[in-house]
Coordinates of C-alpha atoms and ligand atoms in Angstrom, one line a residue:
M17 CA 0.0 0.0 0.0
R18 CA 1.2 3.6 -0.6
L19 CA 2.4 5.5 2.3
L20 CA 0.1 8.4 1.7
S21 CA -2.6 6.0 0.5
W22 CA -5.7 8.3 1.0
L23 CA -4.0 11.3 -0.6
S24 CA -2.9 9.2 -3.5
E25 CA -6.3 7.7 -4.2
S26 CA -9.1 9.9 -3.0
V27 CA -11.4 11.4 -5.6
D28 CA -13.1 13.7 -3.0
E29 CA -13.2 17.3 -4.2
R30 CA -15.0 18.8 -1.3
P31 CA -13.2 21.9 -0.1
D32 CA -11.1 22.1 3.1
A33 CA -10.3 18.5 3.5
V34 CA -7.0 19.8 4.9
Q35 CA -7.0 23.2 6.4
V36 CA -3.9 24.9 7.9
N37 CA -4.2 28.4 9.5
D38 CA -7.4 29.3 7.3
R39 CA -5.9 28.0 4.1
G40 CA -7.6 24.8 2.8
A41 CA -7.5 22.3 -0.1
S42 CA -9.7 19.3 -1.1
W43 CA -8.0 15.9 -1.3
V44 CA -7.9 16.1 -5.1
E45 CA -6.4 19.6 -5.0
L46 CA -3.8 18.7 -2.4
R47 CA -2.7 15.7 -4.5
R48 CA -2.3 18.0 -7.5
L49 CA -0.4 20.6 -5.5
A50 CA 1.9 17.9 -4.1
A51 CA 2.4 16.4 -7.5
A52 CA 3.7 19.7 -8.9
V53 CA 6.3 19.8 -6.1
A54 CA 7.2 16.1 -6.8
D55 CA 7.8 17.1 -10.4
D56 CA 10.3 19.8 -9.3
L57 CA 12.4 17.5 -7.1
H58 CA 13.9 15.6 -10.1
G59 CA 14.8 12.5 -8.2
L60 CA 16.7 14.3 -5.3
D61 CA 17.5 12.1 -2.5
R62 CA 17.0 14.5 0.4
V63 CA 15.3 17.9 0.7
A64 CA 14.9 20.2 3.7
V65 CA 11.6 21.8 4.3
E66 CA 11.0 25.0 6.2
A67 CA 8.3 23.7 8.4
S68 CA 6.1 26.7 9.2
T69 CA 2.6 26.2 10.2
D70 CA 1.0 26.6 6.8
L71 CA -0.4 24.7 3.8
A72 CA 2.8 25.1 1.9
T73 CA 4.6 22.8 4.5
V74 CA 2.0 20.0 4.1
V75 CA 2.2 20.3 0.2
G76 CA 6.0 20.3 0.3
V77 CA 6.3 17.3 2.6
A78 CA 3.6 15.4 0.7
G79 CA 5.2 16.3 -2.7
A80 CA 8.6 15.0 -1.5
L81 CA 7.1 11.8 -0.1
L82 CA 5.2 11.2 -3.4
A83 CA 8.6 11.7 -5.2
G84 CA 10.5 9.3 -2.9
T85 CA 12.7 12.1 -1.6
A86 CA 13.5 12.1 2.1
V87 CA 12.2 15.1 4.1
V88 CA 14.3 17.0 6.6
P89 CA 12.0 19.5 8.4
V90 CA 13.6 22.7 9.7
P91 CA 12.0 24.5 12.6
P92 CA 11.0 27.9 11.1
D93 CA 12.4 29.8 14.0
A94 CA 15.7 27.9 14.3
G95 CA 18.5 30.3 14.7
P96 CA 21.5 30.2 12.4
R97 CA 23.4 27.8 14.7
E98 CA 20.6 25.1 14.7
R99 CA 19.6 25.6 11.1
D100 CA 23.2 25.4 9.8
H101 CA 23.8 22.2 11.7
I102 CA 20.7 20.6 10.4
L103 CA 21.4 21.6 6.8
R104 CA 25.0 20.6 6.9
D105 CA 24.6 17.4 8.9
S106 CA 21.7 16.1 6.7
A107 CA 23.4 17.1 3.5
A108 CA 20.0 18.2 2.2
E109 CA 20.4 19.0 -1.5
A110 CA 17.8 21.8 -1.6
V111 CA 15.3 23.6 0.6
L112 CA 11.6 23.7 0.0
V113 CA 10.3 27.2 0.9
P114 CA 6.9 28.9 0.4
A115 CA 6.8 30.7 -2.9
H116 CA 4.6 33.4 -1.6
G117 CA 4.4 34.7 2.0
K118 CA 7.1 35.0 4.6
R119 CA 10.1 32.9 4.7
R120 CA 11.7 33.0 8.2
G121 CA 15.1 31.4 7.8
D122 CA 18.2 32.5 6.0
Y123 CA 19.1 29.8 3.5
S124 CA 21.6 31.8 1.5
G125 CA 23.9 29.8 -0.6
R126 CA 21.6 26.8 -0.8
P127 CA 19.3 25.8 -3.8
L128 CA 15.7 26.8 -3.0
I129 CA 12.7 25.1 -4.5
P130 CA 9.5 27.2 -4.1
V131 CA 6.3 25.5 -3.0
D132 CA 3.9 27.4 -5.2
L133 CA 0.2 26.9 -4.2
T134 CA -1.0 28.1 -7.7
R135 CA 0.7 25.2 -9.5
R136 CA -0.9 21.8 -10.0
A137 CA 0.1 18.6 -11.8
D138 CA -1.4 15.2 -12.5
S139 CA 1.8 13.1 -12.7
I140 CA 1.7 9.7 -10.8
R141 CA 4.9 8.0 -9.7
P142 CA 5.5 4.5 -8.6
E143 CA 5.5 4.0 -4.8
P144 CA 9.1 3.9 -3.5
D145 CA 10.3 0.9 -1.5
P146 CA 8.9 0.9 2.0
A147 CA 12.4 0.5 3.4
E148 CA 13.4 3.9 1.9
T149 CA 13.8 6.8 4.2
A150 CA 10.7 9.1 4.6
L151 CA 11.8 11.6 7.2
I152 CA 15.1 12.7 9.0
L153 CA 14.0 14.4 12.2
Y154 CA 16.5 16.3 14.3
T155 CA 16.2 15.7 18.0
S156 CA 18.3 16.6 21.0
G157 CA 20.5 14.3 23.0
T158 CA 21.9 15.0 26.4
T159 CA 24.9 16.7 25.0
G160 CA 26.0 18.2 21.7
A161 CA 24.0 19.2 18.7
P162 CA 20.7 17.5 17.7
K163 CA 21.0 14.1 15.9
G164 CA 19.2 13.2 12.7
V165 CA 16.7 10.3 13.3
V166 CA 16.2 8.3 10.1
L167 CA 12.6 7.1 9.8
S168 CA 11.5 4.7 7.0
R169 CA 8.3 4.8 5.1
R170 CA 7.5 1.4 6.6
A171 CA 7.9 2.5 10.2
I172 CA 5.6 5.5 9.6
A173 CA 3.0 3.3 8.0
A174 CA 3.2 0.8 10.9
C175 CA 2.8 3.6 13.5
L176 CA -0.3 5.2 11.9
D177 CA -2.0 1.8 11.2
G178 CA -1.5 0.8 14.8
L179 CA -2.9 4.1 16.0
A180 CA -6.0 3.8 13.5
D181 CA -6.6 0.5 15.0
A182 CA -6.3 1.7 18.7
W183 CA -8.3 5.0 18.2
G184 CA -10.8 3.9 15.6
W185 CA -9.3 6.7 13.5
T186 CA -11.2 6.8 10.1
P187 CA -12.1 9.1 7.2
D188 CA -15.2 10.0 9.2
D189 CA -13.0 11.9 11.7
L190 CA -12.1 15.6 11.7
L191 CA -8.7 15.9 13.4
V192 CA -8.0 19.2 15.1
H193 CA -4.6 20.3 16.5
G194 CA -2.2 23.2 16.7
L195 CA 1.1 21.4 17.0
P196 CA 4.4 22.4 15.2
L197 CA 5.0 20.6 11.9
F198 CA 8.7 19.5 12.5
H199 CA 8.2 16.8 15.1
V200 CA 6.6 13.4 15.3
H201 CA 3.5 14.6 17.1
G202 CA 2.4 17.4 14.7
L203 CA 4.0 16.0 11.5
V204 CA 3.7 12.3 11.6
L205 CA 0.5 11.8 13.6
G206 CA -1.0 15.3 12.8
V207 CA -0.3 15.5 9.1
L208 CA 0.7 12.2 7.6
G209 CA -2.0 10.5 9.7
P210 CA -4.8 12.3 7.8
L211 CA -2.9 11.9 4.5
R212 CA -2.8 8.1 5.0
L213 CA -6.0 7.4 6.9
G214 CA -8.3 10.0 5.2
S215 CA -9.6 11.9 8.3
R216 CA -9.9 15.6 7.5
L217 CA -7.5 17.9 9.2
Q218 CA -7.9 21.3 10.7
H219 CA -4.6 22.9 12.0
V220 CA -5.7 25.8 14.1
G221 CA -2.3 27.6 14.1
R222 CA -1.5 28.5 17.8
P223 CA -3.1 25.9 20.0
T224 CA -5.2 28.2 22.2
P225 CA -8.1 26.8 24.1
E226 CA -10.4 29.1 22.2
R227 CA -9.3 27.8 18.7
Y228 CA -9.7 24.2 19.8
A229 CA -13.1 25.0 21.1
D230 CA -14.2 26.7 17.8
A231 CA -12.9 23.9 15.6
A232 CA -15.7 21.4 16.3
G233 CA -13.5 18.4 15.5
S234 CA -14.1 14.7 16.4
L235 CA -10.6 13.9 17.3
Y236 CA -8.1 16.3 19.1
F237 CA -4.4 16.0 19.7
G238 CA -2.4 18.0 22.2
V239 CA 0.6 18.1 24.5
P240 CA -0.1 18.3 28.3
T241 CA 0.6 22.0 28.3
I242 CA -2.2 22.5 25.8
W243 CA -4.6 20.3 27.7
S244 CA -3.8 21.9 31.0
R245 CA -4.5 25.4 29.5
I246 CA -7.8 24.1 28.1
A247 CA -8.7 22.6 31.5
A248 CA -8.2 26.0 33.0
A249 CA -10.6 27.6 30.5
P250 CA -13.9 25.8 31.3
A251 CA -15.9 27.4 28.6
A252 CA -13.6 26.2 25.9
A253 CA -13.2 22.8 27.6
R254 CA -17.1 22.4 27.6
A255 CA -17.1 23.0 23.8
L256 CA -15.1 19.8 23.4
R257 CA -18.1 17.7 24.6
S258 CA -19.1 17.1 21.0
A259 CA -15.7 15.5 20.2
R260 CA -15.2 11.7 20.0
L261 CA -11.7 11.4 21.3
L262 CA -9.1 13.7 23.0
V263 CA -5.5 12.4 22.9
S264 CA -2.5 13.5 24.9
G265 CA 1.1 12.7 24.4
S266 CA 4.7 13.9 24.1
A267 CA 5.1 14.4 27.9
A268 CA 3.4 13.2 31.1
L269 CA -0.2 14.3 31.5
P270 CA -0.8 15.3 35.2
T271 CA -3.5 13.1 36.6
A272 CA -5.5 16.2 37.8
V273 CA -5.4 17.6 34.3
G274 CA -6.8 14.4 32.8
T275 CA -9.5 14.0 35.5
G276 CA -10.4 17.8 35.3
L277 CA -10.8 17.7 31.5
A278 CA -12.9 14.5 31.8
A279 CA -15.3 16.3 34.2
L280 CA -15.6 19.4 31.9
T281 CA -15.8 17.6 28.6
G282 CA -17.5 14.3 29.5
R283 CA -14.7 12.8 27.5
R284 CA -11.7 10.9 28.9
V285 CA -8.3 11.8 27.6
V286 CA -6.6 8.8 25.9
Q287 CA -2.8 8.9 26.4
R288 CA -0.1 7.5 24.2
Y289 CA 3.7 7.3 24.6
G290 CA 6.5 7.5 22.1
M291 CA 9.8 9.0 21.0
T292 CA 11.2 10.4 17.8
E293 CA 13.3 7.3 17.5
T294 CA 10.6 4.8 18.1
L295 CA 7.4 6.7 17.0
I296 CA 4.4 5.8 19.0
T297 CA 4.8 2.4 20.8
V298 CA 2.3 2.4 23.6
S299 CA -1.3 3.7 23.8
A300 CA -4.7 3.3 25.4
R301 CA -7.5 2.2 23.1
A302 CA -10.5 4.4 22.5
D303 CA -12.8 1.4 23.0
G304 CA -10.8 -0.2 25.9
P305 CA -10.4 0.4 29.6
H306 CA -9.1 3.7 30.8
R307 CA -6.5 4.6 33.5
P308 CA -5.7 8.3 34.0
D309 CA -2.3 7.5 35.6
A310 CA -1.0 5.2 32.9
V311 CA -0.3 5.5 29.1
G312 CA -1.7 2.0 27.9
L313 CA -0.6 -1.2 26.1
P314 CA 2.0 -1.8 23.4
L315 CA 0.7 -1.2 19.9
P316 CA 0.4 -4.0 17.4
G317 CA 3.8 -5.6 16.7
V318 CA 5.5 -3.6 19.4
R319 CA 7.3 -5.4 22.3
T320 CA 8.5 -3.8 25.5
R321 CA 10.4 -4.9 28.5
L322 CA 11.8 -3.3 31.7
V323 CA 15.4 -3.8 32.6
D324 CA 17.8 -3.0 35.5
D325 CA 21.1 -1.0 35.0
G326 CA 22.7 -4.2 33.6
D327 CA 20.0 -4.8 31.0
A328 CA 18.6 -7.7 33.0
P329 CA 14.8 -8.1 32.5
L330 CA 12.7 -7.1 35.5
P331 CA 9.3 -8.5 36.4
A332 CA 6.1 -6.8 35.2
H333 CA 4.1 -6.7 38.3
G334 CA 3.4 -3.0 38.5
E335 CA 5.8 -2.1 41.3
T336 CA 9.3 -2.6 40.0
M337 CA 10.7 0.4 38.1
G338 CA 13.2 0.0 35.4
E339 CA 14.3 1.4 32.1
L340 CA 11.7 0.8 29.3
Q341 CA 13.2 -0.9 26.3
V342 CA 11.2 -1.4 23.0
R343 CA 11.4 -3.1 19.6
G344 CA 9.0 -3.5 16.8
P345 CA 8.1 -2.2 13.3
T346 CA 7.9 1.5 14.1
L347 CA 11.5 1.9 15.2
F348 CA 14.0 4.2 13.3
D349 CA 16.8 3.0 11.1
G350 CA 19.5 4.8 13.2
Y351 CA 21.0 8.2 13.8
L352 CA 22.4 9.8 10.6
H353 CA 26.1 9.1 10.4
R354 CA 26.4 8.3 14.1
P355 CA 27.2 4.6 14.4
E356 CA 28.5 5.1 17.9
A357 CA 25.2 6.7 19.1
D358 CA 23.3 3.8 17.4
A359 CA 25.4 1.3 19.2
A360 CA 25.0 3.1 22.6
S361 CA 21.2 3.3 22.1
H362 CA 20.7 -0.4 21.5
T363 CA 21.3 -3.5 23.6
S364 CA 23.5 -6.2 22.1
D365 CA 20.3 -8.2 21.4
G366 CA 18.7 -5.4 19.5
W367 CA 16.3 -3.6 22.0
F368 CA 16.2 0.2 21.9
R369 CA 16.9 1.9 25.2
T370 CA 14.3 4.6 25.7
G371 CA 16.0 6.2 28.7
D372 CA 12.5 6.4 30.3
V373 CA 11.9 4.9 33.6
A374 CA 8.5 2.9 33.7
T375 CA 6.5 0.2 35.4
I376 CA 4.4 -2.4 33.7
G377 CA 1.5 -3.9 35.5
P378 CA 0.3 -7.5 35.4
D379 CA -2.5 -6.3 33.1
G380 CA 0.2 -5.0 30.7
W381 CA -0.5 -1.3 31.3
H382 CA 2.7 0.9 31.2
Q383 CA 3.2 3.8 33.5
I384 CA 6.0 6.4 32.5
V385 CA 7.7 7.5 35.8
G386 CA 10.2 9.9 34.3
R387 CA 13.5 10.0 32.6
A388 CA 16.7 8.3 33.7
A389 CA 18.9 11.2 32.8
T390 CA 18.3 14.8 34.0
D391 CA 20.0 16.2 30.9
L392 CA 17.0 15.7 28.7
I393 CA 14.4 18.3 29.5
K394 CA 10.7 18.1 28.4
S395 CA 9.2 21.7 28.2
G396 CA 5.8 22.2 26.6
G397 CA 6.2 18.7 25.1
Y398 CA 9.5 19.8 23.4
R399 CA 12.6 17.7 24.0
I400 CA 15.6 19.9 24.9
G401 CA 19.1 18.8 25.5
A402 CA 20.7 20.6 28.4
G403 CA 24.1 20.3 26.6
E404 CA 22.9 22.2 23.5
V405 CA 21.6 25.0 25.6
E406 CA 24.9 25.1 27.7
D407 CA 27.0 25.2 24.4
A408 CA 24.8 28.1 23.2
L409 CA 25.2 30.0 26.4
L410 CA 29.0 29.4 26.5
A411 CA 29.3 31.0 23.1
H412 CA 28.5 34.3 24.7
P413 CA 31.7 36.1 25.6
G414 CA 30.3 37.1 29.1
V415 CA 29.6 33.5 30.1
R416 CA 32.3 31.6 31.8
E417 CA 30.3 28.6 33.1
A418 CA 26.8 27.3 32.4
A419 CA 24.6 24.5 33.7
V420 CA 21.1 24.0 32.4
V421 CA 18.4 22.0 34.2
G422 CA 14.6 21.5 33.9
L423 CA 12.8 22.8 36.9
P424 CA 9.2 21.6 37.6
D425 CA 6.6 24.0 36.2
S426 CA 2.9 23.8 36.4
D427 CA 2.3 25.0 32.8
L428 CA 5.2 23.6 30.8
G429 CA 6.0 20.5 32.9
Q430 CA 9.6 21.5 33.1
Q431 CA 11.1 24.9 32.7
V432 CA 14.5 25.4 31.1
T433 CA 16.6 27.1 33.8
A434 CA 20.1 28.2 33.4
Y435 CA 22.8 28.7 36.2
V436 CA 25.6 30.8 34.9
V437 CA 28.8 32.2 36.0
S438 CA 29.1 35.4 34.0
D439 CA 30.4 39.0 33.7
G440 CA 28.6 42.1 32.4
V441 CA 25.6 40.4 30.8
T442 CA 22.0 40.5 32.0
E443 CA 19.7 37.6 32.3
S444 CA 17.4 38.8 29.5
E445 CA 20.3 39.4 27.1
L446 CA 21.3 35.7 27.7
I447 CA 17.7 34.5 27.1
D448 CA 17.6 36.5 23.8
F449 CA 21.1 35.3 22.9
V450 CA 20.0 31.6 23.1
A451 CA 16.6 32.3 21.4
R452 CA 18.4 33.8 18.4
Q453 CA 20.9 30.9 17.9
L454 CA 18.5 28.0 18.6
S455 CA 14.8 27.4 18.2
A456 CA 13.0 29.9 20.6
H457 CA 11.5 27.1 22.7
K458 CA 15.0 26.0 23.8
R459 CA 15.7 29.4 25.4
P460 CA 16.0 29.4 29.2
R461 CA 12.9 30.8 30.8
Q462 CA 15.0 31.8 33.7
V463 CA 18.7 32.5 34.1
R464 CA 20.2 32.5 37.7
R465 CA 23.6 34.0 38.2
V466 CA 25.9 32.2 40.7
D467 CA 29.5 32.7 41.8
A468 CA 30.4 29.1 41.1
L469 CA 28.8 25.9 39.9
P470 CA 28.6 23.1 42.5
R471 CA 31.2 20.4 41.4
N472 CA 32.3 17.1 42.8
A473 CA 35.9 16.1 43.6
L474 CA 36.4 15.2 39.9
G475 CA 35.2 18.6 38.8
K476 CA 31.9 17.4 37.3
V477 CA 29.0 19.7 37.8
Q478 CA 26.5 18.3 40.3
K479 CA 23.2 19.4 38.8
S480 CA 21.2 17.8 41.6
R481 CA 22.6 20.3 44.1
L482 CA 21.5 23.1 41.8
T483 CA 17.9 22.0 41.9
T484 CA 17.8 21.2 45.6
E485 CA 19.8 24.0 47.2
Ligands
LIG513 C1 9.4 34.1 22.9 N1 9.6 34.0 21.7 C2 10.8 34.5 21.3 C3 11.4 34.9 22.5 N2 10.6 34.5 23.6 N3 11.5 34.7 20.2 C4 12.7 35.3 20.2 N4 13.3 35.6 21.4 C5 12.8 35.4 22.5 N5 13.4 35.8 23.7 C6 8.6 33.6 20.6 C7 8.5 32.2 20.2 O1 9.3 32.0 19.1 C8 7.0 32.1 19.8 O2 6.8 32.8 18.5 C9 6.3 32.9 20.8 O3 7.3 33.8 21.2 C10 5.8 32.1 22.0 O4 6.6 31.0 22.2 P1 6.6 30.3 23.6 O5 6.8 31.3 24.7 O6 7.7 29.3 23.5 O7 5.2 29.6 23.7 P2 4.6 28.7 24.8 O8 3.5 29.3 25.5 O9 5.8 28.3 25.8 O10 4.2 27.5 23.9 C11 3.6 26.4 24.6 C12 3.1 25.3 23.6 C13 4.5 24.9 22.8 C14 2.5 24.2 24.3 C15 2.2 25.9 22.5 O11 5.4 24.5 23.8 C16 4.3 23.8 21.8 O12 3.8 24.0 20.7 N6 4.5 22.6 22.2 C17 4.5 21.4 21.4 C18 5.7 20.7 21.3 C19 5.6 19.3 20.5 O13 5.0 19.3 19.4 N7 6.3 18.2 20.9 C20 6.2 17.0 20.3 C21 7.5 16.4 20.1 S1 7.4 14.7 19.3 P3 5.8 32.3 17.4 O14 6.3 32.8 16.2 O15 5.6 30.8 17.5 O16 4.5 33.0 17.9 C22 7.2 13.7 20.6 C23 6.8 12.3 20.4 C24 5.5 12.1 21.0 O17 7.4 14.1 21.8 O18 5.4 11.3 21.9 O19 4.7 12.9 20.6
LIG514 P1 10.6 13.2 21.6 O1 11.8 12.5 21.0 O2 10.6 14.7 21.5 O3 9.6 12.6 20.9 O4 10.4 12.9 23.1 C1 10.2 11.6 23.6 C2 10.1 11.6 25.1 O5 8.9 12.2 25.4 C3 10.0 10.2 25.7 O6 11.3 9.6 25.9 C4 9.3 10.5 27.0 O7 10.2 11.0 27.9 C5 8.3 11.7 26.7 N1 7.0 11.2 26.4 C6 6.3 11.0 25.3 N2 5.1 10.7 25.5 C7 4.9 10.6 26.9 C8 3.8 10.2 27.7 N3 2.6 10.0 27.3 N4 4.1 10.3 29.0 C9 5.2 10.6 29.6 N5 6.3 10.9 28.7 C10 6.1 11.0 27.4

């Protein structure tokens, strides 16, 4: 079956099957727009896409996937440091940018291919091999610059088909969300999901409670920060009573937010768990039992296990915590040109180390307890490596030392907080400095100046003392 099976085959010409930020297209029109992009790609292996929240991004990604060209999404607000790294590391041969409207990034010196929403084509191409790369998504590790996660067409298809089964996701649905289009949640689930499964899509732009309320969808996606803001806006939350299913993922949903929303909407919030490297591996079913404190059961074909520090399997009786390891058809093909990182992230017998600490009950339900490493921060559902933010801070001439941690935050889950030893630079200057070099969501929300960072006898920074003292 084709990866974008619905888009490739639909004859539906009703307007606004896919709508992003008030600009919509029917299925037939979207296919013709994407085919025009595919014609322009001339067999390129890899193309970057400036992934702004607009229809041109959907058309560009769909066109590349129809052509069999791997897509490298670039966050539209990525500063020069992050953008140059993604373009250089991925060796993208060109950048797809909107032909009209604002382009945010500076791509000077690189071939640009405009996505022109006035051009249509009817060309049809053979479906590429399912083992070919569909997406290379850049994601943060604990240290250094983000790594490219190579995802095959087959892995994406397996993930979406598993979710269609678990959630009863069909062409009768209208999916609503306001997620960014350069990560798994907004792009794979939130765009490729409708293009494969045929649900209509309304992307609301910024994910405010009011826009979610006004959209009258049947299926809603959000990160916990979005759900917690909706739970705090009862009028908007009550408008979601007509929805069929509310789904939360990308970070832990506080139990009080889930139960508060259920009371206001009459709808329970289904949770699912995943990672860029594994896509979605665990979920509750729309037609199955519900537990507000747990994420659910492995999706079809996915296997999970808990292990101790030596990779020895632990019992699944709901009490023992261990690292969650996974394997199955949705897993990535490795980090781009980083065989050592691939080796470190897998056990010798082929399981992927998620780095998340979990429990598994006798009924198979998984609870995500937290992350094993403190250097991966989840803020607003974004994964942020402490090391990348520290490197950005240290590039400022006034900063001598920097340590970045995630402090608990009722809105964002965790808040990026920097402790710096610095001279002659204000906190807000440092926040802006990071926001200009990296994507703005990676900026510290707070900078605390200290005389020295706490270190152990070997000189290693003791981050746990920063968060407790
Ligand atoms: C703010 N901005 C600045 C700035 N401060 N720009 C430059 N300099 C500064 N100092 C800008 C931002 O760019 C943005 O612009 C605007 O101000 C507001 O940004 P924000 O403050 O970051 O918004 P916030 O309220 O914190 O956003 C909350 C949120 C967001 C929930 C909407 O965090 C979000 O979209 N989260 C989703 C993350 C996600 O999709 N994760 C999935 C990963 S995949 P502008 O232009 O935007 O208005 C995954 C797998 C799985 O995890 O399981 O799903
Ligand atoms: P990312 O690579 O940005 O997709 O982030 C993946 C990480 O998000 C996982 O390793 C988890 O730490 C976290 N995560 C995703 N979904 C959930 C969830 N439902 N509950 C708790 N944490 C989650």
